[in-house]
Coordinates of C-alpha atoms in Angstrom, one line a residue:
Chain A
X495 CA -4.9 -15.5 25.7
X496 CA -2.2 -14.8 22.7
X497 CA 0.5 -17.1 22.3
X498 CA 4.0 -15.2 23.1
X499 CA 4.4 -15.3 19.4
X500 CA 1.4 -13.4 18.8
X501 CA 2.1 -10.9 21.8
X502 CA 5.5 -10.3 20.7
X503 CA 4.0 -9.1 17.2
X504 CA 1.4 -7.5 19.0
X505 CA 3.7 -5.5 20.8
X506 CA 6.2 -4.6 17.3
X507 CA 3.0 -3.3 15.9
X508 CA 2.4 -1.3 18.9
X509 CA 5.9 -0.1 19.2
X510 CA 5.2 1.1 15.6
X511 CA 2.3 3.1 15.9
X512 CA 3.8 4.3 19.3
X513 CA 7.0 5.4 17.5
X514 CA 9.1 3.8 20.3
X515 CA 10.3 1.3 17.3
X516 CA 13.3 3.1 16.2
X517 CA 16.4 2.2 14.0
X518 CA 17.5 -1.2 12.7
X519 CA 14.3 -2.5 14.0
X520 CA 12.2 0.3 12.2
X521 CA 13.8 -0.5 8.8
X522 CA 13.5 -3.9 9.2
X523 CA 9.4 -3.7 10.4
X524 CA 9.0 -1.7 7.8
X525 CA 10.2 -4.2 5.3
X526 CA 7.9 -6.6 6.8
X527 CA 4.6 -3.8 6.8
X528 CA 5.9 -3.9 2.8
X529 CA 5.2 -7.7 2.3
X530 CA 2.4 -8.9 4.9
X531 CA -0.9 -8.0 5.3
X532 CA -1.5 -9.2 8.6
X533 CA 1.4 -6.9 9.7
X534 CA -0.1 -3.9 8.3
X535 CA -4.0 -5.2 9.6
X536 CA -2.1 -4.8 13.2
X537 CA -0.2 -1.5 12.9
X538 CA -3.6 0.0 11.8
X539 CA -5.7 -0.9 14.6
X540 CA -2.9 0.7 16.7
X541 CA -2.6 3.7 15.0
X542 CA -6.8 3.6 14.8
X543 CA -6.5 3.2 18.9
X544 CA -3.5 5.6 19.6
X545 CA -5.0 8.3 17.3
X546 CA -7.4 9.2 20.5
X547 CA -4.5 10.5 22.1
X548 CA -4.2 13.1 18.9
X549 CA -6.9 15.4 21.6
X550 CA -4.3 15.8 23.6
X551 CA -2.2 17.6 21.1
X552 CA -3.1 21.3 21.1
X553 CA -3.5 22.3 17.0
X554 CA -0.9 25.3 15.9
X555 CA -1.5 26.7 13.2
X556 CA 1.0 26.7 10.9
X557 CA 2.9 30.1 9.8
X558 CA 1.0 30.9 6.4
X559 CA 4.0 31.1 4.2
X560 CA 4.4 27.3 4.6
X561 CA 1.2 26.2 2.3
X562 CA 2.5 28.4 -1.1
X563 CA 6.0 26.7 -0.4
X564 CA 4.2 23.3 -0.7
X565 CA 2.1 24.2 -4.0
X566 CA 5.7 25.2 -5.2
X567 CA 7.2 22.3 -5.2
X568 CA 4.2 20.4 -5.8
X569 CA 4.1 22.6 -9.2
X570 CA 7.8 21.5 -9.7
X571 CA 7.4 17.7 -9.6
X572 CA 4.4 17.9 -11.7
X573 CA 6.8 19.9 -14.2
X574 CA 9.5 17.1 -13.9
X575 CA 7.3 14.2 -14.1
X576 CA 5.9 15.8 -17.5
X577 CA 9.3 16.4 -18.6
X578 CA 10.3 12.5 -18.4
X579 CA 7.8 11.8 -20.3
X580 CA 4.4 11.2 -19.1
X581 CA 1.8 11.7 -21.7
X582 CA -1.0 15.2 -21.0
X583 CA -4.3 14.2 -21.7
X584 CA -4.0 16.6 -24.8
X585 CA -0.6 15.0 -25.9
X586 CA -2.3 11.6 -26.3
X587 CA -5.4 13.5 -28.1
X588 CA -2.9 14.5 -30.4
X589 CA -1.4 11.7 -31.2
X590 CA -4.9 9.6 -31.2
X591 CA -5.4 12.8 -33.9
X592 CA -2.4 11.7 -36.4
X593 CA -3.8 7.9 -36.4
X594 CA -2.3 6.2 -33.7
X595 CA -5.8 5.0 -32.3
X596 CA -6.3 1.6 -33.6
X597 CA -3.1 0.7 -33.2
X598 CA -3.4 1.5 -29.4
X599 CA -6.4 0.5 -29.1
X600 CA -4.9 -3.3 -30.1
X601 CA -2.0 -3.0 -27.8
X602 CA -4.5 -2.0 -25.1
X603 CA -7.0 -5.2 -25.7
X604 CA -3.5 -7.2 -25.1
X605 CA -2.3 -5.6 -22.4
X606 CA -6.1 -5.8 -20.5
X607 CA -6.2 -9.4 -21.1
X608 CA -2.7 -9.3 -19.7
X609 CA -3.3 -6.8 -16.9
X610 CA -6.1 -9.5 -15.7
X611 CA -3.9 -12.1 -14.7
X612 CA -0.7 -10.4 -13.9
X613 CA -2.5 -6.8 -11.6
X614 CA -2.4 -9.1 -8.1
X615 CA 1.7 -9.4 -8.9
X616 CA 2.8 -6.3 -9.9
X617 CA 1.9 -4.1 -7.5
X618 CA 2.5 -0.2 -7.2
X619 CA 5.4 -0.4 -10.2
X620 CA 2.4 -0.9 -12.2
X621 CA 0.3 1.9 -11.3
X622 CA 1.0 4.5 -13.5
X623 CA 1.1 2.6 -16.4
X624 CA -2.3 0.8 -15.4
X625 CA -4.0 4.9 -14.9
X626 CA -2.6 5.6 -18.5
X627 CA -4.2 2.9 -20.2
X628 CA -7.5 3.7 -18.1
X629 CA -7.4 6.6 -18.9
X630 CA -7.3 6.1 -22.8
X631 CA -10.0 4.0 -22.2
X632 CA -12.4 6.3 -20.6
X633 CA -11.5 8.8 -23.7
X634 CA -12.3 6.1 -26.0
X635 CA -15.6 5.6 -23.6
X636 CA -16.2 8.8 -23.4
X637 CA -16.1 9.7 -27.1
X638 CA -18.2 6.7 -28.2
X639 CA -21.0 8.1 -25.7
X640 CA -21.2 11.5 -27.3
X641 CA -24.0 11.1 -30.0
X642 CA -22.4 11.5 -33.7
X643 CA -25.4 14.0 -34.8
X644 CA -23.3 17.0 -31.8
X645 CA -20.7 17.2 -34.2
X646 CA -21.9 16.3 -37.6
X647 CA -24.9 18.8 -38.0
X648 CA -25.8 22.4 -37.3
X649 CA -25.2 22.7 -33.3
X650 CA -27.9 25.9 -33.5
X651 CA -30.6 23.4 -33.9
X652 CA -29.7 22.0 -30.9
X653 CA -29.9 22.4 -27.3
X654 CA -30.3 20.6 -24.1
X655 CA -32.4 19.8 -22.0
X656 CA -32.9 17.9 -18.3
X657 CA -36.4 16.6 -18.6
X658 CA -38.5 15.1 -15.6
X659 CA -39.7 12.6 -18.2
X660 CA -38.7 10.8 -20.8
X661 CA -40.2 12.3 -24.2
X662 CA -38.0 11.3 -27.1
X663 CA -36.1 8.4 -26.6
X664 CA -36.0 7.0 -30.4
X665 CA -33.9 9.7 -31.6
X666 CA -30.7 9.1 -29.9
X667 CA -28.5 6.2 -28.2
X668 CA -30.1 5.3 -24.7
X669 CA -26.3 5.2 -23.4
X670 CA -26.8 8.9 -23.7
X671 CA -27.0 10.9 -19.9
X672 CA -27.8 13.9 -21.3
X673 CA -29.2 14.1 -24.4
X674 CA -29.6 16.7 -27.4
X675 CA -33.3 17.1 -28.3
X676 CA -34.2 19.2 -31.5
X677 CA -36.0 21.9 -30.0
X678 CA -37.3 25.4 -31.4
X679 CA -33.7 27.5 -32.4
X680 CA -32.8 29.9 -29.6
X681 CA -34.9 28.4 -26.9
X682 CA -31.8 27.4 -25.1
X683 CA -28.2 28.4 -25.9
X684 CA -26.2 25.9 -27.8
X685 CA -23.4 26.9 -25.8
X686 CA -25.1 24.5 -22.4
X687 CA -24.9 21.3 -25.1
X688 CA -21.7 22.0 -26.0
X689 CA -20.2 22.8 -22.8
X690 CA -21.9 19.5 -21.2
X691 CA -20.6 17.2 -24.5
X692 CA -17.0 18.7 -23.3
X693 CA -17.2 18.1 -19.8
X694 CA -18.7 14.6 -20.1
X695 CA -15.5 14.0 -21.4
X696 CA -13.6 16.3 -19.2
X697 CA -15.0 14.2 -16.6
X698 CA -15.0 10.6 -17.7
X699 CA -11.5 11.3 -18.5
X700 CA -10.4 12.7 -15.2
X701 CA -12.2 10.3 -13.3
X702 CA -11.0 7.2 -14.7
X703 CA -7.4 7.6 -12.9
X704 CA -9.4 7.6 -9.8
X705 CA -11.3 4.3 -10.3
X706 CA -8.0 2.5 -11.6
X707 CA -6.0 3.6 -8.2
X708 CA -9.0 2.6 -6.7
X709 CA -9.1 -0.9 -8.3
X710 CA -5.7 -1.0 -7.8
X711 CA -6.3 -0.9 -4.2
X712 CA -8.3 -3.0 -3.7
X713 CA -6.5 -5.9 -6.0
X714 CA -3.9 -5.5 -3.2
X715 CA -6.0 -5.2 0.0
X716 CA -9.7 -6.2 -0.3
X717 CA -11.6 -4.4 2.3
X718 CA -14.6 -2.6 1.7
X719 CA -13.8 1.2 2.0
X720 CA -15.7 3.8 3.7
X721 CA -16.1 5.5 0.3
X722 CA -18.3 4.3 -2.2
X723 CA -19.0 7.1 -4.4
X724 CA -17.1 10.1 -5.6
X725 CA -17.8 12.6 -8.2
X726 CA -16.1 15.7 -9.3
X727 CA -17.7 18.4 -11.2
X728 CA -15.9 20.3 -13.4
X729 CA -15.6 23.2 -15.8
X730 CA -14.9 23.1 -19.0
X731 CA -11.4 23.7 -18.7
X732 CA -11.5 20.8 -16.5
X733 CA -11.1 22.7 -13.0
X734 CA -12.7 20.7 -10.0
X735 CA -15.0 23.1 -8.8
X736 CA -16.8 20.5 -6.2
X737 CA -16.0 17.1 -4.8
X738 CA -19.5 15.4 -3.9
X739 CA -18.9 11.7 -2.1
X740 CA -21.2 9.3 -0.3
X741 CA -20.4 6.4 1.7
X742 CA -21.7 2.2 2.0
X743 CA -25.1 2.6 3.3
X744 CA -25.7 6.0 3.7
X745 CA -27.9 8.5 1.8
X746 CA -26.3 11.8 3.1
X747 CA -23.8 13.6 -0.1
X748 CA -21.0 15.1 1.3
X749 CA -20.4 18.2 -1.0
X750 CA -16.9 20.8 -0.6
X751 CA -16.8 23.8 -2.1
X752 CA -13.5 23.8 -4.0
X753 CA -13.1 26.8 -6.6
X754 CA -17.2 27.4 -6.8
X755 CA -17.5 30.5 -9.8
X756 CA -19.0 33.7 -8.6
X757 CA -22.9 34.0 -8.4
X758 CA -25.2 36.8 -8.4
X759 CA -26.9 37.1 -4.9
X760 CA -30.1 36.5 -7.0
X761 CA -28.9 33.6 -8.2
X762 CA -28.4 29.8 -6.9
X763 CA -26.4 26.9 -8.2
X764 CA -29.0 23.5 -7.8
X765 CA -27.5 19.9 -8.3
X766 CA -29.4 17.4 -10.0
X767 CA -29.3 13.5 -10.1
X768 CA -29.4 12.9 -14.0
X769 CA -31.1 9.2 -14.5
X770 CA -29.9 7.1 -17.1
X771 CA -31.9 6.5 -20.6
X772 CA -33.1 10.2 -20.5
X773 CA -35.5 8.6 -17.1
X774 CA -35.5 12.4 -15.9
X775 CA -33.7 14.4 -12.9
X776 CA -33.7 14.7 -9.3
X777 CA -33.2 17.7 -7.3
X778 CA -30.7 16.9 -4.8
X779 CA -30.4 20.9 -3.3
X780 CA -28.4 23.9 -3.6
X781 CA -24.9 23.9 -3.6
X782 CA -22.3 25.9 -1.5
X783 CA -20.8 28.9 -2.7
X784 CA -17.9 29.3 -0.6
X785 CA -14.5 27.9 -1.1
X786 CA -13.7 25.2 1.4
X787 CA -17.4 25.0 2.7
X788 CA -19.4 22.0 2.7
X789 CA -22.4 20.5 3.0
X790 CA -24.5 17.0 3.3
X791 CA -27.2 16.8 0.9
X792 CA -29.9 14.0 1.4
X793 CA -29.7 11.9 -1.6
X794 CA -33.1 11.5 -3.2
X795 CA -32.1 8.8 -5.6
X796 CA -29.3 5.9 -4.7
X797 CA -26.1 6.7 -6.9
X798 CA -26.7 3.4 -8.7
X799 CA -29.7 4.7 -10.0
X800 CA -27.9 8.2 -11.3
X801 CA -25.4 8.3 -13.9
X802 CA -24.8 12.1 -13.7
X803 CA -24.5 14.6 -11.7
X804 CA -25.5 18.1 -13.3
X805 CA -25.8 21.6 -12.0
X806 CA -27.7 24.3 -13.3
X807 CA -28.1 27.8 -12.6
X808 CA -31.5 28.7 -10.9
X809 CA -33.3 31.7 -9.0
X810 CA -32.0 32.3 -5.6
X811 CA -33.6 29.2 -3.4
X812 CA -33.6 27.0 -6.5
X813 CA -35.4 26.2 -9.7
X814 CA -39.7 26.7 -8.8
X815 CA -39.9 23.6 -10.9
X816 CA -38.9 20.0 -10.6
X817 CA -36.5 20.4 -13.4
X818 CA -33.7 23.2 -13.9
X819 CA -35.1 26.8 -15.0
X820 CA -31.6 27.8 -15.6
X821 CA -29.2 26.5 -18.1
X822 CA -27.4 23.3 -17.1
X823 CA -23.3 24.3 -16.6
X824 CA -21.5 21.6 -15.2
X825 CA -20.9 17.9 -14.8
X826 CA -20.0 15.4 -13.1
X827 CA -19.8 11.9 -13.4
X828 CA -20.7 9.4 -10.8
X829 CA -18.6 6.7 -9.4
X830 CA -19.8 4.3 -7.7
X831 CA -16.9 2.6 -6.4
X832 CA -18.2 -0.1 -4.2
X833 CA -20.2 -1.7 -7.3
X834 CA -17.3 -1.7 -9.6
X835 CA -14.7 -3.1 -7.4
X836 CA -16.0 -7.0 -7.4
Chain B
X1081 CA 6.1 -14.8 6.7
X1082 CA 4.6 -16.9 9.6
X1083 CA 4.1 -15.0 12.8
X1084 CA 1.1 -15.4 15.4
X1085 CA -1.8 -17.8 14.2
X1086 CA -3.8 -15.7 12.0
X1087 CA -1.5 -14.8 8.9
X1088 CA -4.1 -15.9 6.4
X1089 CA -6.9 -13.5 7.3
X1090 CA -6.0 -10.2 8.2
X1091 CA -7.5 -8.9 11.2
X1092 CA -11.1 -7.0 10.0
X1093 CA -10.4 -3.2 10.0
X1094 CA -10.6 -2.1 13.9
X1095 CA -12.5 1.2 13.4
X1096 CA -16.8 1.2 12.0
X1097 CA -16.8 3.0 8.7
X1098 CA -17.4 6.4 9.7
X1099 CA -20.4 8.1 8.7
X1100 CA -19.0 11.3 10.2
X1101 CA -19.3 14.5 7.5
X1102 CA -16.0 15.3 8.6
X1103 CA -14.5 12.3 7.6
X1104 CA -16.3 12.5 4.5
X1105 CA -15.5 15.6 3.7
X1106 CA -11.7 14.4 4.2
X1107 CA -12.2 10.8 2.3
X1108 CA -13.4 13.3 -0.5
X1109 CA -10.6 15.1 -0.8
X1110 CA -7.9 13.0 -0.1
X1111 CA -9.1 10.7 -3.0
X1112 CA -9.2 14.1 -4.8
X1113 CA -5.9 14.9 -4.2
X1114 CA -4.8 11.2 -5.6
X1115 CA -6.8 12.1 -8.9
X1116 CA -4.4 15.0 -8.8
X1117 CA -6.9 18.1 -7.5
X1118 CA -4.4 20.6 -6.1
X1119 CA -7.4 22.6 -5.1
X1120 CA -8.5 19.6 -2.8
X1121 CA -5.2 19.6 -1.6
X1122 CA -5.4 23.3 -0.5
X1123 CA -8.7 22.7 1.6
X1124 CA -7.1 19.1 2.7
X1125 CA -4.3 21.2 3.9
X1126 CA -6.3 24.3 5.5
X1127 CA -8.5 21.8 7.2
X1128 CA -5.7 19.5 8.9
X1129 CA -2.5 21.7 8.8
X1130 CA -3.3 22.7 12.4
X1131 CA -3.5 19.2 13.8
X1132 CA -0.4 18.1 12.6
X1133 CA 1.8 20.8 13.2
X1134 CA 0.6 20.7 16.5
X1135 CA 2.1 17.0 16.0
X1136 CA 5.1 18.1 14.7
X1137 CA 5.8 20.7 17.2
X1138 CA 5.5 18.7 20.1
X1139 CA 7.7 15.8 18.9
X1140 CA 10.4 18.5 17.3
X1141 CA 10.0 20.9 19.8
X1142 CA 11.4 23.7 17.3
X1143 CA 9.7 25.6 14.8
X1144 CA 12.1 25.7 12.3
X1145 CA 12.1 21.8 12.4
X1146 CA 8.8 21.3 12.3
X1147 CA 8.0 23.6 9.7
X1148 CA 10.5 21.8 7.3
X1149 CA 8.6 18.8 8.6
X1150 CA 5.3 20.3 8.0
X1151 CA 6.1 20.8 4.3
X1152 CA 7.8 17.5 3.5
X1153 CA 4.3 15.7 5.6
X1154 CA 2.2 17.4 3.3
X1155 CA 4.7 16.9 0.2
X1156 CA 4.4 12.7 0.8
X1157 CA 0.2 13.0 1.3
X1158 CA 0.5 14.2 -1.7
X1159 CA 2.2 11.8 -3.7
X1160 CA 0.8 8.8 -1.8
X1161 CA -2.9 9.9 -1.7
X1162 CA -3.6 7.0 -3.4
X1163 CA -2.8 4.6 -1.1
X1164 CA -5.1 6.5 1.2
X1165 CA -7.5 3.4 3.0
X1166 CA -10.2 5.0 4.3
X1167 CA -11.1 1.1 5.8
X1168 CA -8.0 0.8 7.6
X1169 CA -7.7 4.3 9.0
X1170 CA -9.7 7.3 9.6
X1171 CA -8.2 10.3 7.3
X1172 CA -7.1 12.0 10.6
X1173 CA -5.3 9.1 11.3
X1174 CA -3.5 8.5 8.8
X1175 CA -2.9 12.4 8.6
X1176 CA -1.5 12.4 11.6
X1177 CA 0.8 8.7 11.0
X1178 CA 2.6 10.5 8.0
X1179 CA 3.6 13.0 10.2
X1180 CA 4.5 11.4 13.1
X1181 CA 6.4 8.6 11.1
X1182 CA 8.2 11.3 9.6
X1183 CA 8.4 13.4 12.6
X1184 CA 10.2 10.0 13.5
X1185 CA 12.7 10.0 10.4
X1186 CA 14.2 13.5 11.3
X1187 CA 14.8 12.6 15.3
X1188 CA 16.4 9.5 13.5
X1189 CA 19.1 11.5 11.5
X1190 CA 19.7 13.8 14.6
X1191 CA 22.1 12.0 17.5
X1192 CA 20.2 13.7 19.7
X1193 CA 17.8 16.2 20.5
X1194 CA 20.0 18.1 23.0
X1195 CA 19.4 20.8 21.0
X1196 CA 16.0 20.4 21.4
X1197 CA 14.2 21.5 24.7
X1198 CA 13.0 18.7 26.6
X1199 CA 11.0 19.5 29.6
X1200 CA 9.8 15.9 31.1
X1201 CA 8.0 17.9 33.5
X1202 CA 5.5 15.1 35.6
X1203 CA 2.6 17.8 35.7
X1204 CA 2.7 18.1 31.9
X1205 CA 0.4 15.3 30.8
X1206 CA -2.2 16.3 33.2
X1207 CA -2.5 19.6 32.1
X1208 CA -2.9 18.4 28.8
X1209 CA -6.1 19.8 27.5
X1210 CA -8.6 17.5 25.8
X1211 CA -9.6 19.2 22.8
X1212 CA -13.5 18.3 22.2
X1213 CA -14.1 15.1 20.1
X1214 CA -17.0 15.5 17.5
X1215 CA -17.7 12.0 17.3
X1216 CA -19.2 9.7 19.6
X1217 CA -17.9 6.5 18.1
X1218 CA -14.7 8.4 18.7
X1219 CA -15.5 10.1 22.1
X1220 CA -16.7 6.2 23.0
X1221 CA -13.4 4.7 21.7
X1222 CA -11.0 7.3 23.6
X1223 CA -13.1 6.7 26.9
X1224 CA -12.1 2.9 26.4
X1225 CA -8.6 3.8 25.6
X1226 CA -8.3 5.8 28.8
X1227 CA -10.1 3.4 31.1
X1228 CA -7.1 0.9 30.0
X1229 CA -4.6 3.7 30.1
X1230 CA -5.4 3.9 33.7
X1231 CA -5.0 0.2 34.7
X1232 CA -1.5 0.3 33.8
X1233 CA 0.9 0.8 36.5
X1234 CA 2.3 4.9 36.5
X1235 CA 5.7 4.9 35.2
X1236 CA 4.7 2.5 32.4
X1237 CA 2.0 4.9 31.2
X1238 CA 3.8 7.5 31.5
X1239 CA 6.2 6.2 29.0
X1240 CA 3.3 5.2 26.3
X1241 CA 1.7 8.1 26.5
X1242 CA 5.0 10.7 26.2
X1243 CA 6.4 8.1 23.5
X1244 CA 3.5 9.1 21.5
X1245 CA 2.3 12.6 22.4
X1246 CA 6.1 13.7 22.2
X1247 CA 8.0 11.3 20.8
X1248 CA 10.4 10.1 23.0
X1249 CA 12.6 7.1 22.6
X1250 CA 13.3 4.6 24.8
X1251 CA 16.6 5.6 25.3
X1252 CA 15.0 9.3 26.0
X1253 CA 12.6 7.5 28.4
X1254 CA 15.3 5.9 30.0
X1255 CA 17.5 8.5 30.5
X1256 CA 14.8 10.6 32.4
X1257 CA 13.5 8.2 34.4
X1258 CA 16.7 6.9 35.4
X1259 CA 15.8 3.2 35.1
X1260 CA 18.1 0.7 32.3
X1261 CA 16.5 0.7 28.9
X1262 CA 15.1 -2.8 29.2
X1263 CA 13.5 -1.8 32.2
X1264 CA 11.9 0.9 30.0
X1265 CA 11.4 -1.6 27.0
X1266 CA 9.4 -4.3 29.2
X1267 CA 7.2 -1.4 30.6
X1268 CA 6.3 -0.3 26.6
X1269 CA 5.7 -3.8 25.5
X1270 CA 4.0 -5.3 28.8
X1271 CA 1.6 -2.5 28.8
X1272 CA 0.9 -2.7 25.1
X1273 CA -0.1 -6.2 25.4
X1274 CA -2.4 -5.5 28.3
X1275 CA -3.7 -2.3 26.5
X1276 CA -4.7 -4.8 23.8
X1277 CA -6.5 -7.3 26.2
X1278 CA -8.1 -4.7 28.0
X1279 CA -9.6 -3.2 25.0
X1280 CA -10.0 -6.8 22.8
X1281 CA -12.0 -7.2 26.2
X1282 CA -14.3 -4.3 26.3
X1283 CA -15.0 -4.5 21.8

């Protein structure tokens, strides 16, 4: 049996979740949900256990002029919080561009070392700063992975290729996921290489905001979370076009159609599992081609063992082979977020 | 801050880590939407806009209301996708805890709702529909959450049950049931702490 102490807590939570906690007593739970964990532990199991009354609540659907209202003004805070001065991914290229980089990159060696032991303290003033400066470093990651030889000779003699095995492995940097092999000019288009070099980027780059609010998280409340891997793949212009995610222990991908591109009705988008060190590819199964529909894919591989996720366009039903028939389009990068939270 | 006897290890997270696609597919993109993916937040929206407006309307009992509501709910997932927990809550539930809490907010800044409808008719909760539950963790959990529900004595379920299905206040509760506040109070708090036992008991 709880102590009165504990009931009477017990209850406040309750009373929270409930909503029957109203005014003065609200404002002044709610500072207390701010500063203690154990607070917070306690409204959550409430709202876990009241949520079951949520069936009896009969869905409405909500008039359809209301969702183009919210993308509005979503549109105008993301205009105002560029105007005061928050760096575009492009702005900081730029300024990398006009020799800036060393100099940040010194300031951002101090400011990790400092970041280590000061991240429990600071909290969420902290957090934008923190998913700048990750950000800069997954750039900086990001360009150091792209092999020199992409940019420095003739891109006609090269192309890409996903290989099932691993065929050529002295002629480039085993950090490579997808790697440039000289092959006979014309057999593939350039264009794949190049498009994958950019959205390796694209991706690293967009995806490193995620881990840091994900580290961030956890620095402030360390329970495993149900969500262990996420991975968006993108175009080049950096447009989600599906979210794939997997969960702790499972080997099912969750994949949502966000903005998939047209397709012919001959023709199939496949996603692959890209191994690391050029170790070959995976067919993980056909993507949706509808916007907002998903699917679970059975992963063949465990995410740890990917480092890429790639999708390439193939005959209706898939490529006949175990590697892509069709040229490779997009990206995406795999985060395993369980692995690089401890 | 001492309270209770367990403030240095928070209580583990009350629900299993879901394994349910539909969860997943919500975990997905509301960590999306925190990396800024205003397409994930269109599906996010299209998929859950029902369920909480359906919230909203029943605790705001207007339209107009809760369509203001509707948009500022969706306007603070936005910005505070990122302290999405998917250990502590299941997406729905948190969902649904930014709307009601805000649902909350806008009773707050009204005196009353007199010029809100309320109908405390006594047939209402029974005729409630249950809306089907995909998940058998979930159907398993809201089986346990009505078998305590129903050892509590009538008037004091009928209070937790409307406070959260309709958000009424205790003052609300009160005044419809014609019993003092404190009356009302006890009932909320007394059957919270034996909904606790009686579930605690049945884990």
């Amino acid at each position: 049996m709880a102590t009165p102490d504990e009931q009477w807590w017990e209850a406040q939570a309750g009373e929270y979740a409930l909503g029957t906690l109203r005014g003065t007593e609200r404002d002044v739970y709610e500072r207390i949900l701010a500063n203690d964990a154990d607070a917070r532990a306690k409204v959550a199991w409430w709202q876990n256990t009241l949520s079951t009354l949520d069936s009896r609540v009969e869905p409405v659907e909500p008039p359809s002029h209301l969702l183009p209202l919210i993308m509005k003004r979503i549109e105008q805070q993301r205009h105002q919080s560029q105007q005061t001065g928050r760096f575009s991914t492009s702005e900081r290229g730029e300024r990398e561009a006009h020799g800036e980089r060393e100099a940040r990159e010194a300031r951002e060696a101090r400011e990790a070392r400092e970041e280590r032991g000061e991240r429990g303290e600071r909290g969420e003033r902290g957090e934008r700063g923190e998913q700048t400066e990750s950000t800069n470093r997954a750039e900086r990651a990001a360009r150091a992975e792209l092999p020199d030889q992409v940019e420095a000779s003739d891109p006609d003699e090269r192309s890409v290729t996903l290989s099932a095995s691993a065929p050529d492995t002295a002629e480039h940097d085993s950090r490579h996921t997808v790697v440039p092999h000289r092959r006979r000019r014309g057999r593939r288009s350039n264009l794949v290489w190049k498009s994958i070099a950019g959205l390796a980027t694209a991706a690293s780059v967009a995806l490193a905001a995620l881990l840091l609010q994900t580290t961030n998280r956890e620095a402030l409340q360390p329970t495993p979370a149900a969500l262990d891997m996420l991975s968006l793949v993108q175009n080049e212009s950096e447009q989600a076009l599906w979210i794939l995610s997997s969960t702790t222990g499972s080997d099912q991908l969750q994949v949502v159609a966000l903005t998939p591109p047209p397709l012919e009705e001959n023709q199939s988008f496949e996603l692959w599992m890209v191994k690391p060190d050029d170790a070959g590819v995976n067919s993980v199964g056909l993507l949706p081609v509808n916007e907002g529909e998903s699917v679970v894919l059975a992963l063949p591989i465990s995410t740890a063992e990917a480092q890429l996720f790639a999708v390439s366009l193939e005959p209706a039903g898939g490529s006949p082979e175990a590697v892509p028939t069709g040229p490779v389009l997009f990206s995406g990068t795999i985060r395993n977020i369980a692995s690089q939270r401890f | 801050m001492t309270h209770g006897s367990s403030t240095v290890d928070a209580p583990p997270a009350s629900r299993p880590i879901s394994t349910d696609p539909a969860d997943q597919r919500l975990d997905g993109l509301i960590s999306a939407c925190a990396d800024g993916i205003e397409s994930a937040f269109e599906q996010l929206y299209k998929s859950t806009s029902s369920q909480l407006f359906g919230v909203l309307l029943r605790i705001l009992r207007t339209e107009a209301l809760a369509e203001e509501a509707l948009q500022e709910t969706y306007l603070k997932i936005w910005n505070n996708a990122d302290k999405y927990k998917s250990a502590r809550s299941a997406p729905r539930t948190w969902l649904s805890s930014i709307a009601r809490n805000h649902a909350i907010d806008v009773l707050r800044k009204r005196s009353s709702r007199e010029d809100i409808e309320l109908n405390l008719d006594k047939a209402a909760m029974e005729i409630m529909p249950e809306r089907e539950r995909p998940m058998d963790q979930q159907h398993e959990s809201s089986q346990m959450l009505e078998m305590c529900l129903e050892q509590l004595a009538e008037p004091a379920r009928e209070c937790v049950v409307r406070a959260y299905c309709e958000g009424f206040s205790q003052e609300e509760l009160s005044e419809r049931l014609q019993r003092p506040i404190g009356t009302v109070k006890s009932w909320i708090r007394r059957s919270l702490i034996s909904l606790k036992e009686c579930l605690d008991g049945h884990a």
